[in-house]
PDB file of C-alpha atoms in Angstrom:
ATOM      1  CA  MET W 657       1.214  27.562   6.260  1.00 46.00           C
ATOM      2  CA  ALA W 658       2.105  27.009   2.598  1.00 49.00           C
ATOM      3  CA  ALA W 659       4.460  24.175   3.557  1.00 51.00           C
ATOM      4  CA  ALA W 660       1.659  22.340   5.361  1.00 51.00           C
ATOM      5  CA  SER W 661      -0.536  22.309   2.244  1.00 48.00           C
ATOM      6  CA  LYS W 662       2.127  20.675   0.056  1.00 66.00           C
ATOM      7  CA  LYS W 663       1.762  16.999  -0.741  1.00 77.00           C
ATOM      8  CA  LYS W 664       4.322  14.808   0.957  1.00 83.00           C
ATOM      9  CA  LEU W 665       6.669  12.775  -1.199  1.00 91.00           C
ATOM     10  CA  TYR W 666       7.062  10.016   1.382  1.00 93.00           C
ATOM     11  CA  TYR W 667       5.134   8.805   4.409  1.00 96.00           C
ATOM     12  CA  LYS W 668       6.636   6.842   7.292  1.00 95.00           C
ATOM     13  CA  ILE W 669       4.824   3.657   8.264  1.00 95.00           C
ATOM     14  CA  GLY W 670       3.069   5.299  11.218  1.00 96.00           C
ATOM     15  CA  GLU W 671       1.869   8.205   9.092  1.00 96.00           C
ATOM     16  CA  ALA W 672       0.665   5.857   6.357  1.00 96.00           C
ATOM     17  CA  CYS W 673      -1.207   3.705   8.864  1.00 97.00           C
ATOM     18  CA  ARG W 674      -2.912   6.686  10.481  1.00 97.00           C
ATOM     19  CA  LYS W 675      -3.891   8.056   7.076  1.00 96.00           C
ATOM     20  CA  LEU W 676      -5.334   4.688   5.958  1.00 97.00           C
ATOM     21  CA  ASP W 677      -6.711   3.633   9.367  1.00 97.00           C
ATOM     22  CA  ILE W 678      -4.816   0.339   9.593  1.00 97.00           C
ATOM     23  CA  GLN W 679      -2.344  -1.069  12.104  1.00 98.00           C
ATOM     24  CA  PRO W 680       1.389  -1.189  11.254  1.00 97.00           C
ATOM     25  CA  TYR W 681       1.542  -4.964  11.763  1.00 97.00           C
ATOM     26  CA  VAL W 682      -1.226  -5.368   9.159  1.00 97.00           C
ATOM     27  CA  LEU W 683       0.683  -3.269   6.648  1.00 97.00           C
ATOM     28  CA  ARG W 684       3.902  -5.200   7.307  1.00 96.00           C
ATOM     29  CA  TYR W 685       1.987  -8.468   6.793  1.00 97.00           C
ATOM     30  CA  TRP W 686       0.515  -7.214   3.513  1.00 97.00           C
ATOM     31  CA  GLU W 687       4.055  -6.472   2.337  1.00 96.00           C
ATOM     32  CA  THR W 688       4.826 -10.194   2.700  1.00 96.00           C
ATOM     33  CA  GLU W 689       1.654 -11.230   0.858  1.00 95.00           C
ATOM     34  CA  PHE W 690       1.632  -8.711  -1.993  1.00 93.00           C
ATOM     35  CA  PRO W 691       5.007  -8.913  -3.774  1.00 88.00           C
ATOM     36  CA  PHE W 692       4.539  -5.599  -5.582  1.00 86.00           C
ATOM     37  CA  LEU W 693       4.143  -3.757  -2.281  1.00 91.00           C
ATOM     38  CA  GLN W 694       7.777  -3.153  -1.394  1.00 92.00           C
ATOM     39  CA  PRO W 695       8.395   0.266   0.133  1.00 94.00           C
ATOM     40  CA  ASP W 696      11.782   1.902   0.094  1.00 95.00           C
ATOM     41  CA  LYS W 697      13.600   2.363   3.352  1.00 94.00           C
ATOM     42  CA  SER W 698      15.050   5.582   4.700  1.00 92.00           C
ATOM     43  CA  LYS W 699      18.688   5.905   5.681  1.00 94.00           C
ATOM     44  CA  SER W 700      17.663   4.935   9.201  1.00 94.00           C
ATOM     45  CA  GLY W 701      15.952   1.784   7.884  1.00 93.00           C
ATOM     46  CA  GLN W 702      12.377   2.976   8.355  1.00 94.00           C
ATOM     47  CA  ARG W 703       9.811   2.066   5.705  1.00 94.00           C
ATOM     48  CA  VAL W 704       8.721   5.016   3.574  1.00 96.00           C
ATOM     49  CA  TYR W 705       5.722   4.976   1.237  1.00 96.00           C
ATOM     50  CA  THR W 706       4.972   7.148  -1.779  1.00 95.00           C
ATOM     51  CA  PRO W 707       1.485   8.551  -2.367  1.00 95.00           C
ATOM     52  CA  GLU W 708       1.119   6.002  -5.189  1.00 93.00           C
ATOM     53  CA  GLU W 709       1.923   3.171  -2.770  1.00 95.00           C
ATOM     54  CA  LEU W 710      -0.709   4.553  -0.392  1.00 96.00           C
ATOM     55  CA  GLU W 711      -3.223   4.244  -3.249  1.00 94.00           C
ATOM     56  CA  VAL W 712      -2.256   0.588  -3.692  1.00 94.00           C
ATOM     57  CA  ILE W 713      -2.568  -0.033   0.048  1.00 97.00           C
ATOM     58  CA  ALA W 714      -5.964   1.684   0.091  1.00 97.00           C
ATOM     59  CA  ARG W 715      -7.076  -0.573  -2.778  1.00 96.00           C
ATOM     60  CA  ILE W 716      -5.866  -3.667  -0.903  1.00 97.00           C
ATOM     61  CA  LYS W 717      -7.815  -2.542   2.160  1.00 97.00           C
ATOM     62  CA  GLU W 718     -10.900  -1.931   0.031  1.00 97.00           C
ATOM     63  CA  LEU W 719     -10.685  -5.389  -1.563  1.00 97.00           C
ATOM     64  CA  LEU W 720     -10.152  -7.182   1.738  1.00 97.00           C
ATOM     65  CA  TYR W 721     -12.399  -5.259   4.095  1.00 97.00           C
ATOM     66  CA  ASP W 722     -15.137  -3.750   1.925  1.00 96.00           C
ATOM     67  CA  GLU W 723     -15.457  -6.219  -0.953  1.00 96.00           C
ATOM     68  CA  GLY W 724     -14.748  -9.349   1.100  1.00 96.00           C
ATOM     69  CA  TYR W 725     -11.886 -10.771  -0.960  1.00 97.00           C
ATOM     70  CA  THR W 726      -9.444 -13.253   0.540  1.00 97.00           C
ATOM     71  CA  ILE W 727      -5.714 -12.461   0.376  1.00 96.00           C
ATOM     72  CA  ALA W 728      -5.356 -14.819  -2.625  1.00 96.00           C
ATOM     73  CA  GLY W 729      -8.381 -13.296  -4.330  1.00 97.00           C
ATOM     74  CA  ALA W 730      -7.160  -9.758  -3.734  1.00 96.00           C
ATOM     75  CA  LYS W 731      -3.743 -10.673  -5.215  1.00 95.00           C
ATOM     76  CA  LYS W 732      -5.368 -11.999  -8.377  1.00 95.00           C
ATOM     77  CA  LYS W 733      -7.679  -8.998  -8.657  1.00 94.00           C
ATOM     78  CA  LEU W 734      -4.829  -6.498  -8.225  1.00 92.00           C
ATOM     79  CA  GLU W 735      -2.614  -8.345 -10.712  1.00 89.00           C
ATOM     80  CA  ALA W 736      -5.467  -8.257 -13.235  1.00 91.00           C
ATOM     81  CA  GLU W 737      -5.994  -4.540 -12.612  1.00 88.00           C
ATOM     82  CA  VAL W 738      -2.292  -3.830 -13.071  1.00 82.00           C
ATOM     83  CA  GLU W 739      -2.104  -5.879 -16.280  1.00 84.00           C
ATOM     84  CA  SER W 740      -5.194  -4.221 -17.746  1.00 85.00           C
ATOM     85  CA  GLY W 741      -3.990  -0.766 -16.748  1.00 77.00           C
ATOM     86  CA  GLY W 742      -6.996  -0.492 -14.435  1.00 63.00           C
ATOM     87  CA  PRO W 743      -6.982   1.788 -11.425  1.00 58.00           C
ATOM     88  CA  LYS W 744      -3.781   3.777 -11.484  1.00 50.00           C
ATOM     89  CA  LYS W 745      -1.384   1.760  -9.421  1.00 44.00           C
ATOM     90  CA  ALA W 746       2.313   2.106  -8.813  1.00 43.00           C
ATOM     91  CA  ALA W 747       2.535  -1.644  -8.478  1.00 47.00           C
ATOM     92  CA  ALA W 748       4.693  -3.290 -11.086  1.00 43.00           C
ATOM     93  CA  LYS W 749       3.708  -6.657 -12.429  1.00 37.00           C
ATOM     94  CA  PRO W 750       5.335  -9.323 -10.240  1.00 40.00           C
ATOM     95  CA  GLU W 751       8.041 -11.361 -11.899  1.00 38.00           C
TER      96      GLU W 751
END
């Protein structure tokens, strides 16, 4: 049971979506809209997300669904948070 209590280093797209209660197509779309959300891919080509990336995705969901931001508004808000060192995000400042 000790192995089950360890934090995972990476989550596959299906696992991430179940954990965050979103559909995979939504997450894939957000990847196209939020340039700093670029998950690595496994050797088999499957998207894998770090716990830090899950935090970013959860923040995106919160901005869009709970706070009523548009995609453009959420981008600006997240960029401002990243620049100000706001909520701990793994997102790098877009270039």
